[in-house]
CSV table of C-alpha atoms and ligand atoms in Angstrom, one decimal:
chain,number,residue,atom,x,y,z
Q,202,TYR,CA,162.3,1.0,211.1
Q,203,ALA,CA,161.1,2.0,207.7
Q,204,PHE,CA,156.9,2.4,209.8
Q,205,LEU,CA,158.4,4.1,212.5
Q,206,GLN,CA,160.3,7.1,210.3
Q,207,ARG,CA,157.4,7.4,208.8
Q,208,LEU,CA,155.5,7.5,211.4
Q,209,ASP,CA,158.2,10.2,213.0
Q,210,ASP,CA,157.7,12.4,210.0
Q,211,ALA,CA,155.0,12.1,209.8
Q,212,LEU,CA,154.0,13.1,213.5
Q,213,GLN,CA,155.8,16.7,212.3
Q,214,GLU,CA,154.2,16.8,209.4
Q,215,TYR,CA,150.6,16.3,209.6
Q,216,GLU,CA,147.9,17.5,212.1
Q,217,HIS,CA,145.6,15.0,212.9
Q,218,LEU,CA,146.5,11.1,212.0
Q,219,ALA,CA,145.4,7.9,213.2
Q,220,ILE,CA,146.6,4.5,213.7
Q,221,LEU,CA,145.6,1.5,213.3
Q,222,LEU,CA,146.8,-1.9,214.0
Q,223,LEU,CA,145.1,-4.7,213.1
Q,224,ASP,CA,145.5,-8.4,214.8
Q,225,LEU,CA,143.9,-11.3,212.7
Q,226,ASP,CA,141.8,-14.1,215.0
Q,227,ASP,CA,143.1,-17.5,215.0
Q,228,PHE,CA,146.2,-16.8,213.1
Q,229,LYS,CA,148.4,-19.6,215.4
Q,230,LEU,CA,145.9,-21.5,214.8
Q,231,ILE,CA,146.4,-21.3,210.8
Q,232,ASN,CA,150.2,-21.7,211.7
Q,233,ASP,CA,149.7,-24.7,213.8
Q,234,THR,CA,147.2,-26.6,211.4
Q,235,LEU,CA,148.1,-25.9,208.0
Q,236,GLY,CA,151.8,-24.8,208.7
Q,237,HIS,CA,154.0,-21.6,208.2
Q,238,SER,CA,154.2,-21.4,204.3
Q,239,ALA,CA,149.9,-21.2,204.5
Q,240,GLY,CA,150.4,-19.0,207.0
Q,241,ASP,CA,152.8,-17.0,205.0
Q,242,GLN,CA,150.6,-16.8,201.7
Q,243,LEU,CA,147.9,-15.7,203.8
Q,244,LEU,CA,150.0,-12.9,205.2
Q,245,ARG,CA,151.3,-11.8,201.7
Q,246,GLU,CA,147.4,-11.9,200.3
Q,247,LEU,CA,146.6,-9.5,203.0
Q,248,SER,CA,148.7,-7.1,202.8
Q,249,LEU,CA,147.6,-6.6,199.5
Q,250,ARG,CA,144.1,-6.4,199.9
Q,251,PHE,CA,144.9,-3.6,202.9
Q,252,ALA,CA,147.0,-2.0,200.1
Q,253,ALA,CA,144.5,-1.1,198.0
Q,254,HIS,CA,142.7,1.0,200.8
Q,255,MET,CA,145.6,2.9,201.3
Q,256,GLY,CA,145.2,6.2,199.6
Q,257,ASN,CA,149.0,8.2,199.0
Q,258,ASP,CA,150.2,10.0,202.2
Q,259,ASP,CA,148.6,6.7,204.0
Q,260,MET,CA,150.8,3.3,205.5
Q,261,ALA,CA,150.0,0.5,206.2
Q,262,ALA,CA,153.0,-2.2,207.6
Q,263,ARG,CA,153.5,-6.0,209.0
Q,264,LEU,CA,154.4,-5.6,212.5
Q,265,GLY,CA,155.6,-8.6,213.0
Q,266,GLY,CA,153.8,-12.3,213.1
Q,267,ASP,CA,150.2,-11.4,212.3
Q,268,GLU,CA,150.0,-7.9,212.9
Q,269,PHE,CA,149.3,-5.1,210.4
Q,270,ILE,CA,149.3,-1.4,211.1
Q,271,PHE,CA,148.0,1.7,209.6
Q,272,LEU,CA,148.8,5.3,209.4
Q,273,ILE,CA,146.2,7.2,208.2
Q,274,THR,CA,146.6,10.9,207.3
Q,275,ASP,CA,144.1,11.0,204.7
Q,276,PRO,CA,141.4,13.9,206.6
Q,277,ALA,CA,138.7,12.2,204.6
Q,278,LYS,CA,139.3,9.0,206.3
Q,279,LEU,CA,140.3,10.3,209.8
Q,280,SER,CA,136.7,11.8,209.7
Q,281,GLN,CA,134.7,8.9,209.3
Q,282,LEU,CA,137.5,6.0,211.3
Q,283,ALA,CA,134.5,3.6,212.6
Q,284,ALA,CA,134.0,3.5,208.5
Q,285,PHE,CA,136.6,2.8,207.5
Q,286,SER,CA,138.0,0.9,210.1
Q,287,GLN,CA,135.0,-1.5,209.3
Q,288,THR,CA,136.4,-1.4,205.3
Q,289,LEU,CA,139.8,-3.3,206.6
Q,290,SER,CA,137.8,-5.5,208.7
Q,291,ALA,CA,135.5,-6.5,205.6
Q,292,ALA,CA,138.5,-6.7,203.2
Q,293,CYS,CA,140.5,-9.2,206.2
Q,294,GLN,CA,137.2,-11.2,206.0
Q,295,LEU,CA,136.9,-12.3,202.4
Q,296,PRO,CA,137.3,-16.3,202.0
Q,297,TRP,CA,140.9,-17.1,201.2
Q,298,ILE,CA,141.6,-20.1,199.6
Q,299,TYR,CA,143.9,-23.1,200.0
Q,300,ASN,CA,143.9,-26.1,199.0
Q,301,GLN,CA,140.6,-25.3,197.6
Q,302,THR,CA,139.1,-24.7,200.9
Q,303,ALA,CA,137.5,-21.3,201.8
Q,304,TYR,CA,138.8,-20.1,205.5
Q,305,HIS,CA,137.5,-16.9,206.8
Q,306,VAL,CA,139.9,-15.0,208.8
Q,307,GLY,CA,138.7,-12.2,211.4
Q,308,GLY,CA,140.7,-9.5,212.2
Q,309,LYS,CA,140.2,-6.8,215.4
Q,310,ILE,CA,141.4,-3.7,215.2
Q,311,GLY,CA,142.2,-0.8,217.5
Q,312,ILE,CA,142.7,3.0,217.1
Q,313,SER,CA,144.0,5.3,218.3
Q,314,VAL,CA,144.2,9.4,217.7
Q,315,TYR,CA,147.0,11.9,217.4
Q,316,PRO,CA,147.3,14.7,218.9
Q,317,GLU,CA,144.2,13.6,221.3
Q,318,ASN,CA,145.4,10.6,222.9
Q,319,ALA,CA,149.3,10.8,222.6
Q,320,THR,CA,152.0,12.8,221.2
Q,321,ASP,CA,154.8,10.2,220.5
Q,322,ALA,CA,154.9,7.3,218.0
Q,323,GLU,CA,155.7,4.9,220.8
Q,324,HIS,CA,152.6,6.2,222.5
Q,325,LEU,CA,150.5,5.7,220.0
Q,326,ILE,CA,151.4,2.6,219.2
Q,327,ARG,CA,151.2,1.6,222.6
Q,328,GLN,CA,147.5,3.2,223.2
Q,329,ALA,CA,146.2,1.3,219.3
Q,330,ASP,CA,147.5,-1.8,221.0
Q,331,MET,CA,145.7,-1.7,224.1
Q,332,ALA,CA,142.6,-0.6,222.0
Q,333,MET,CA,142.9,-3.7,219.9
Q,334,TYR,CA,142.7,-6.2,222.9
Q,335,GLN,CA,139.3,-4.6,224.4
Q,336,ALA,CA,138.5,-5.0,220.8
Q,337,LYS,CA,139.5,-8.6,220.8
Q,338,GLU,CA,137.5,-9.0,224.0
Q,339,SER,CA,134.3,-8.6,222.9
Q,340,PRO,CA,132.9,-11.0,220.0
Q,341,LEU,CA,130.3,-8.3,218.7
Q,342,LEU,CA,133.5,-5.6,218.1
Q,343,SER,CA,135.5,-5.5,214.7
Q,344,TYR,CA,137.1,-2.0,216.2
Q,345,GLN,CA,138.0,-0.6,219.0
Q,346,PHE,CA,139.0,3.1,219.7
Q,347,TYR,CA,141.9,3.8,222.6
Q,348,HIS,CA,140.2,4.9,225.9
Q,349,SER,CA,142.2,5.5,229.4
Q,350,PHE,CA,140.5,3.4,231.7
Q,351,MET,CA,142.3,0.6,229.0
Q,352,GLU,CA,145.6,1.0,230.7
Q,353,ALA,CA,144.5,-0.7,233.9
Q,354,GLU,CA,143.6,-4.0,232.0
Q,355,VAL,CA,146.5,-4.4,229.8
Q,356,ALA,CA,148.2,-4.0,233.2
Q,357,ARG,CA,146.9,-7.2,234.9
Q,358,ARG,CA,146.7,-9.2,231.6
Q,359,LEU,CA,150.3,-8.5,231.6
Q,360,GLU,CA,151.0,-9.8,235.1
Q,361,THR,CA,149.0,-12.6,234.9
Q,362,GLU,CA,150.8,-13.6,232.0
Q,363,ARG,CA,154.2,-13.1,233.7
Q,364,ASP,CA,153.3,-14.8,236.7
Q,365,LEU,CA,151.6,-17.7,234.9
Q,366,GLN,CA,155.3,-18.5,233.3
Q,367,MET,CA,156.9,-18.3,236.7
Q,368,ALA,CA,154.3,-20.1,238.4
Q,369,LEU,CA,154.8,-23.8,236.2
Q,370,GLU,CA,158.4,-23.5,237.3
Q,371,LYS,CA,157.8,-22.7,240.8
Q,372,ASN,CA,155.3,-25.3,241.4
Q,373,GLU,CA,152.2,-22.7,242.2
Q,374,PHE,CA,149.6,-25.5,239.9
Q,375,TYR,CA,147.8,-28.4,241.5
Q,376,MET,CA,145.0,-29.9,241.2
Q,377,HIS,CA,141.6,-31.1,242.3
Q,378,TYR,CA,139.2,-33.4,241.5
Q,379,GLN,CA,134.8,-33.8,241.8
Q,380,PRO,CA,133.0,-36.8,241.7
Q,381,GLN,CA,130.7,-37.5,238.9
Q,382,VAL,CA,127.9,-40.1,240.3
Q,383,ASP,CA,124.8,-42.0,238.8
Q,384,LYS,CA,122.0,-41.8,239.4
Q,385,GLU,CA,122.5,-44.0,243.3
Q,386,GLY,CA,124.9,-41.3,244.0
Q,387,LYS,CA,127.4,-43.8,243.2
Q,388,ILE,CA,131.5,-42.7,242.2
Q,389,ILE,CA,131.9,-43.8,238.1
Q,390,GLY,CA,134.5,-40.9,237.2
Q,391,MET,CA,135.6,-37.5,237.9
Q,392,GLU,CA,136.6,-34.2,236.4
Q,393,ALA,CA,140.2,-32.9,237.1
Q,394,LEU,CA,140.4,-29.3,237.6
Q,395,ILE,CA,143.6,-26.9,237.8
Q,396,ARG,CA,143.7,-25.0,241.0
Q,397,TRP,CA,146.2,-22.0,241.1
Q,398,HIS,CA,148.6,-20.6,244.2
Q,399,HIS,CA,149.6,-17.6,243.3
Q,400,PRO,CA,152.5,-16.3,246.2
Q,401,GLN,CA,150.6,-12.9,247.0
Q,402,LYS,CA,146.9,-13.0,245.6
Q,403,GLY,CA,145.9,-16.4,246.9
Q,404,LEU,CA,144.0,-18.4,244.6
Q,405,VAL,CA,143.2,-17.0,241.5
Q,406,PRO,CA,140.1,-19.3,239.4
Q,407,PRO,CA,140.9,-20.7,236.5
Q,408,MET,CA,138.2,-18.8,234.7
Q,409,GLN,CA,141.3,-16.1,235.5
Q,410,PHE,CA,144.1,-17.3,233.7
Q,411,ILE,CA,143.0,-19.4,231.4
Q,412,PRO,CA,141.6,-17.3,229.2
Q,413,VAL,CA,145.4,-15.5,229.5
Q,414,ALA,CA,146.9,-18.6,228.7
Q,415,GLU,CA,144.9,-19.5,225.5
Q,416,GLU,CA,146.0,-16.6,224.7
Q,417,SER,CA,149.6,-16.5,224.8
Q,418,SER,CA,151.0,-20.1,224.0
Q,419,LEU,CA,151.2,-21.3,227.4
Q,420,ILE,CA,148.0,-23.2,227.2
Q,421,HIS,CA,150.7,-26.1,226.1
Q,422,SER,CA,153.4,-26.0,228.8
Q,423,ILE,CA,150.1,-25.8,231.1
Q,424,GLY,CA,147.6,-28.4,229.4
Q,425,GLU,CA,150.3,-31.1,229.2
Q,426,TRP,CA,151.2,-30.3,233.3
Q,427,VAL,CA,147.5,-31.0,233.4
Q,428,PHE,CA,147.1,-33.9,231.9
Q,429,ILE,CA,150.6,-35.6,233.0
Q,430,THR,CA,149.3,-34.8,236.9
Q,431,ALA,CA,145.7,-36.6,236.1
Q,432,CYS,CA,146.7,-39.0,234.8
Q,433,ARG,CA,150.0,-39.9,237.2
Q,434,GLN,CA,146.6,-39.3,239.8
Q,435,LEU,CA,144.7,-42.3,238.3
Q,436,ALA,CA,147.0,-44.5,238.2
Q,437,HIS,CA,148.0,-44.0,241.6
Q,438,TRP,CA,144.4,-44.6,242.8
Q,439,GLN,CA,144.7,-47.8,239.9
Q,440,LYS,CA,148.0,-49.2,241.9
Q,441,ALA,CA,146.0,-48.8,245.2
Q,442,GLY,CA,142.8,-50.9,243.7
Q,443,LEU,CA,140.5,-48.1,244.4
Q,444,GLY,CA,138.4,-49.1,241.4
Q,445,ALA,CA,137.8,-48.2,237.6
Q,446,LEU,CA,137.4,-44.8,237.6
Q,447,SER,CA,137.1,-42.6,234.5
Q,448,MET,CA,138.9,-39.0,234.2
Q,449,SER,CA,137.9,-36.1,232.9
Q,450,ILE,CA,140.0,-33.3,231.6
Q,451,ASN,CA,139.7,-30.7,229.9
Q,452,LEU,CA,141.2,-29.1,226.7
Q,453,SER,CA,141.1,-26.1,225.9
Q,454,ALA,CA,140.6,-25.1,222.4
Q,455,ARG,CA,144.4,-24.4,220.9
Q,456,GLN,CA,145.3,-27.4,222.9
Q,457,PHE,CA,142.8,-29.0,221.0
Q,458,LEU,CA,143.3,-28.2,217.4
Q,459,GLN,CA,146.9,-28.9,218.0
Q,460,GLN,CA,148.9,-31.0,215.1
Q,461,ASP,CA,150.8,-33.6,217.6
Q,462,LEU,CA,147.8,-33.7,220.7
Q,463,PRO,CA,147.0,-37.4,220.1
Q,464,ALA,CA,150.6,-38.3,219.9
Q,465,LYS,CA,151.7,-36.8,222.7
Q,466,ILE,CA,148.8,-37.5,225.5
Q,467,LYS,CA,149.1,-41.4,223.7
Q,468,GLN,CA,152.9,-41.2,225.0
Q,469,ILE,CA,151.3,-40.1,228.5
Q,470,LEU,CA,149.5,-42.5,229.0
Q,471,LEU,CA,151.2,-45.3,227.7
Q,472,GLU,CA,153.9,-43.9,230.6
Q,473,ASN,CA,151.2,-45.0,233.5
Q,474,GLN,CA,150.1,-47.4,232.4
Q,475,LEU,CA,146.8,-46.3,231.5
Q,476,GLN,CA,144.1,-47.1,228.7
Q,477,PRO,CA,142.7,-44.2,226.7
Q,478,GLU,CA,139.0,-45.5,227.2
Q,479,GLN,CA,139.8,-44.7,231.1
Q,480,ILE,CA,140.4,-40.6,229.8
Q,481,THR,CA,137.1,-38.3,228.9
Q,482,LEU,CA,138.4,-35.1,227.0
Q,483,GLU,CA,135.6,-31.8,227.7
Q,484,ILE,CA,135.9,-30.0,225.1
Q,485,THR,CA,133.9,-27.0,224.7
Q,486,GLU,CA,131.3,-27.3,221.7
Q,487,THR,CA,132.2,-23.6,220.4
Q,488,ALA,CA,135.6,-24.7,220.0
Q,489,VAL,CA,134.7,-27.6,217.7
Q,490,ILE,CA,132.2,-25.9,215.8
Q,491,LYS,CA,134.3,-22.7,215.4
Q,492,ASN,CA,137.1,-25.6,213.6
Q,493,THR,CA,134.8,-28.3,212.0
Q,494,ASP,CA,136.5,-30.0,209.7
Q,495,LYS,CA,139.4,-29.8,211.6
Q,496,ALA,CA,138.1,-30.6,214.6
Q,497,ILE,CA,136.0,-33.7,213.2
Q,498,GLN,CA,139.4,-35.1,211.7
Q,499,ILE,CA,141.0,-34.8,215.3
Q,500,LEU,CA,138.3,-36.0,217.3
Q,501,ASN,CA,137.9,-39.5,215.0
Q,502,ASP,CA,141.5,-39.5,215.1
Q,503,LEU,CA,141.1,-39.5,218.9
Q,504,LYS,CA,137.8,-41.8,219.0
Q,505,ALA,CA,139.9,-44.4,217.2
Q,506,SER,CA,142.3,-44.6,219.9
Q,507,GLY,CA,139.9,-45.4,222.6
Q,508,PHE,CA,139.5,-42.4,224.0
Q,509,LYS,CA,136.0,-40.7,225.4
Q,510,ILE,CA,135.0,-37.2,224.2
Q,511,SER,CA,132.4,-35.4,226.2
Q,512,LEU,CA,131.1,-32.1,224.9
Q,513,ASP,CA,131.0,-29.3,227.7
Q,514,ASP,CA,129.2,-26.3,229.1
Q,515,PHE,CA,126.7,-27.8,226.0
Q,516,GLY,CA,123.9,-25.4,225.5
Q,517,THR,CA,125.9,-22.2,226.1
Q,518,GLY,CA,126.7,-22.2,222.5
Q,519,TYR,CA,124.9,-23.1,219.1
Q,520,SER,CA,122.9,-25.8,220.8
Q,521,SER,CA,122.2,-28.0,218.0
Q,522,LEU,CA,121.9,-31.7,218.9
Q,523,LEU,CA,121.2,-32.6,215.2
Q,524,TYR,CA,124.5,-30.4,213.9
Q,525,LEU,CA,126.3,-32.3,216.6
Q,526,LYS,CA,125.9,-35.5,214.5
Q,527,ARG,CA,128.5,-35.0,212.6
Q,528,PHE,CA,131.0,-35.1,215.6
Q,529,PRO,CA,132.0,-38.3,217.2
Q,530,VAL,CA,131.4,-37.7,220.7
Q,531,ASP,CA,130.2,-39.7,223.8
Q,532,SER,CA,128.4,-37.6,225.8
Q,533,ILE,CA,127.6,-33.9,226.4
Q,534,LYS,CA,127.8,-32.2,229.7
Q,535,LEU,CA,124.6,-29.9,230.1
Q,536,ASP,CA,125.5,-26.6,230.8
Q,537,ARG,CA,125.4,-25.2,234.4
Q,538,SER,CA,123.4,-22.6,233.9
Q,539,PHE,CA,120.5,-24.8,232.4
Q,540,ILE,CA,120.0,-26.6,235.3
Q,541,GLN,CA,120.4,-24.0,238.0
Q,542,ASP,CA,118.1,-21.7,236.1
Q,543,PHE,CA,115.3,-24.3,235.8
Q,544,HIS,CA,112.2,-24.2,237.8
Q,545,ILE,CA,109.8,-27.6,237.7
Q,546,ASN,CA,107.0,-26.5,235.0
Q,547,SER,CA,108.9,-23.7,233.5
Q,548,ASP,CA,110.8,-22.9,230.0
Q,549,GLY,CA,114.1,-24.3,231.6
Q,550,ALA,CA,112.9,-27.2,233.0
Q,551,SER,CA,111.4,-28.3,229.4
Q,552,ILE,CA,114.2,-27.1,228.0
Q,553,ILE,CA,116.0,-30.1,229.5
Q,554,LYS,CA,113.7,-32.3,229.1
Q,555,THR,CA,114.2,-32.0,225.0
Q,556,ILE,CA,117.7,-32.4,225.2
Q,557,MET,CA,118.0,-35.7,227.3
Q,558,THR,CA,115.1,-37.1,225.0
Q,559,LEU,CA,117.1,-35.8,221.5
Q,560,ALA,CA,120.9,-36.4,223.7
Q,561,LYS,CA,118.9,-40.2,224.2
Q,562,ASN,CA,118.0,-41.2,220.8
Q,563,LEU,CA,121.4,-40.2,219.6
Q,564,HIS,CA,123.1,-42.7,222.2
Q,565,TYR,CA,125.1,-39.7,223.5
Q,566,THR,CA,125.7,-39.8,227.1
Q,567,VAL,CA,124.4,-37.2,229.2
Q,568,VAL,CA,126.4,-35.3,232.4
Q,569,ALA,CA,124.5,-32.7,234.4
Q,570,GLU,CA,127.0,-30.1,235.7
Q,571,GLY,CA,126.5,-27.6,238.9
Q,572,VAL,CA,123.6,-29.8,240.9
Q,573,GLU,CA,123.1,-27.7,243.9
Q,574,THR,CA,119.4,-28.6,245.3
Q,575,ILE,CA,117.8,-31.7,245.9
Q,576,GLU,CA,114.7,-29.8,243.5
Q,577,GLN,CA,117.4,-30.3,240.4
Q,578,LEU,CA,118.2,-34.1,241.4
Q,579,ASP,CA,114.7,-35.0,241.6
Q,580,PHE,CA,113.7,-33.0,238.2
Q,581,LEU,CA,117.0,-35.2,236.8
Q,582,ARG,CA,116.6,-38.6,238.3
Q,583,GLU,CA,113.2,-38.2,237.4
Q,584,LEU,CA,114.2,-37.8,233.7
Q,585,GLU,CA,116.6,-40.9,234.0
Q,586,CYS,CA,119.6,-38.7,233.5
Q,587,PRO,CA,122.9,-41.1,233.7
Q,588,GLN,CA,125.7,-39.1,235.4
Q,589,MET,CA,125.5,-35.8,237.6
Q,590,GLN,CA,128.4,-34.1,238.7
Q,591,GLY,CA,127.9,-30.8,241.3
Q,592,TYR,CA,128.1,-28.8,245.1
Q,593,LEU,CA,125.5,-31.5,245.9
Q,594,PHE,CA,127.8,-34.6,245.6
Q,595,SER,CA,130.5,-33.3,246.1
Q,596,ARG,CA,132.9,-30.0,245.8
Q,597,PRO,CA,136.3,-30.4,243.8
Q,598,LEU,CA,138.3,-32.3,246.1
Q,599,SER,CA,142.4,-32.5,246.9
Q,600,PRO,CA,144.0,-35.4,246.3
Q,601,GLU,CA,144.0,-36.5,249.2
Q,602,ASN,CA,140.3,-35.8,250.4
Q,603,MET,CA,139.4,-37.7,246.9
Q,604,THR,CA,141.6,-40.2,248.6
Q,605,LEU,CA,139.6,-40.7,251.5
Q,606,LEU,CA,136.0,-40.6,249.1
Q,607,LEU,CA,137.8,-44.0,247.1
Q,608,GLU,CA,138.5,-45.5,250.2
Q,609,ASN,CA,135.4,-45.4,251.7
Q,610,ASN,CA,133.2,-47.2,248.8
Q,611,GLN,CA,129.9,-45.4,249.5
Q,612,PRO,CA,127.4,-43.5,247.4
Q,613,LEU,CA,128.0,-39.7,247.9
Q,614,GLU,CA,124.6,-38.7,249.9
Q,615,PRO,CA,123.3,-35.6,248.5
Q,616,VAL,CA,123.8,-32.5,250.8
Q,617,PRO,CA,122.4,-28.7,250.2
Q,618,VAL,CA,125.3,-26.1,249.5
J,725,C2E,P1,133.9,-26.1,233.4
J,725,C2E,O1,134.8,-27.5,232.9
J,725,C2E,O2,132.6,-26.0,233.3
J,725,C2E,O3,134.2,-27.1,235.1
J,725,C2E,C1,133.7,-27.2,235.9
J,725,C2E,C2,133.6,-26.1,237.1
J,725,C2E,O4,132.2,-26.0,237.5
J,725,C2E,C3,134.3,-25.5,238.0
J,725,C2E,O5,134.6,-24.7,238.2
J,725,C2E,C4,133.4,-26.8,238.7
J,725,C2E,O6,134.0,-26.3,240.7
J,725,C2E,C5,132.4,-25.9,239.3
J,725,C2E,N1,130.9,-26.6,240.0
J,725,C2E,C6,131.4,-27.5,239.6
J,725,C2E,N2,130.2,-27.9,240.6
J,725,C2E,C7,129.6,-27.1,240.7
J,725,C2E,C8,128.1,-26.9,241.1
J,725,C2E,O7,127.5,-27.2,242.1
J,725,C2E,N3,127.9,-25.2,241.4
J,725,C2E,C9,128.9,-23.8,240.7
J,725,C2E,N4,128.6,-22.7,241.1
J,725,C2E,N5,129.7,-24.3,240.0
J,725,C2E,C10,129.9,-25.9,240.3
J,725,C2E,P2,136.3,-24.4,238.5
J,725,C2E,O8,137.3,-25.7,238.7
J,725,C2E,O9,136.4,-23.0,238.9
J,725,C2E,O10,136.4,-24.4,236.7
J,725,C2E,C11,135.8,-23.0,235.9
J,725,C2E,C12,136.6,-23.5,234.4
J,725,C2E,O11,138.1,-23.4,234.2
J,725,C2E,C13,135.9,-24.7,233.7
J,725,C2E,O12,134.8,-24.8,233.5
J,725,C2E,C14,137.4,-25.1,232.3
J,725,C2E,O13,136.8,-24.6,231.5
J,725,C2E,C15,138.3,-23.8,233.4
J,725,C2E,N6,139.2,-25.2,233.3
J,725,C2E,C16,139.1,-25.4,234.5
J,725,C2E,N7,140.7,-26.7,235.0
J,725,C2E,C17,141.3,-26.6,233.9
J,725,C2E,C18,142.2,-27.0,233.4
J,725,C2E,O14,142.8,-28.2,233.4
J,725,C2E,N8,142.8,-27.1,231.5
J,725,C2E,C19,141.8,-26.5,231.0
J,725,C2E,N9,141.7,-26.4,229.3
J,725,C2E,N10,140.9,-25.4,231.7
J,725,C2E,C20,140.5,-25.7,232.8
J,726,CA,CA1,134.3,-29.4,231.8
J,727,CA,CA1,131.2,-27.3,231.6
């Protein structure tokens, strides 16, 4: 179409040119939360802002969805592509007002240059796209130039996305459950953790595929599968009379900000004859802080329905407990890195102490994650940490092994790894 035609012509005409590809951060989120017409308004406004920075022989176009593409031929800009990228990125980030609320929309830019990187349109665009993905990976960069080493990375990502799509159909996911215990080692609940057995690669860790699923919309169907599977399992244990347990389920940021999430999960509970009080939703600190107003609204809705809310990976993000006072949460999960870095009398130990004291005053329950050693356990007991989870008590277990543990009905003995 017009842009490609123009690019083909420019490749004949100019000795040097550059392709910049800009992809908006969280545009899907805006569409999901404010609606498509808000999304369209934002895109129109951005088109105008970008147009103001184009010279006579430059060209800007929308490349479907939330991507903008720029063809730069102006020698002044070409000699300072980094600075120009920053200009575009700054234009993007100016506040956008919708319904009297200011939104700051970030964008990441990938850059490819002719003739250094490639000599045809197709490759140049693909390379700019790869560079843009790399920029997205790093929170500090707003732009990135293409390098040939990016090829392998992108191939891996695409492959994972393709494989994930198959995984749901072919039943390659299953759940493990890790006990959460009180000070005496008594099991009071568990966290549901997804596992993926890839037919060729074997076990793929969630940290490798959850972020890829988040990027595509696959996280919605995977998340729903997790919720259904964990609830069915809990209902099964409940029917077998294996105690009143709480099930913690992880929600990734995009899932959590989905408009119809509360209705969806309530329906799943209903089908399994479970009460919302039995479910703890684990949401990361960064997910709520990045979208404060929306997050508070959804959290209030979920809490009013009876769900428990837990802030996951606490301490890795903004870690101001006083700030978090605004969020209606029941518990915080003290991140593994705190527990594992601490030595008695170290800074780590006093940070944990401070968090525990503040949490107590704010009536948050604290769950210590990643407890591995007796030394850590003694310290946490001394601080009267109410709940713990970690290899010291148990690794995540298959449903069968968890059933055995529940039938045994004994406190878990700490066994160092
Ligand atoms: P997370 O929510 O922080 O989950 C705890 C992770 O710590 C789990 O890793 C668990 O196996 C591991 N862990 C527990 N105790 C110990 C310990 O004592 N030492 C060490 N070194 N590790 C311990 P896992 O299962 O690999 O999951 C990693 C992350 O993937 C999770 O971190 C969570 O963010 C995400 N994830 C897992 N399952 C799901 C899911 O069903 N949905 C979503 N959205 N994310 C999930
Ligand atoms: Ca978690
Ligand atoms: Ca965690």
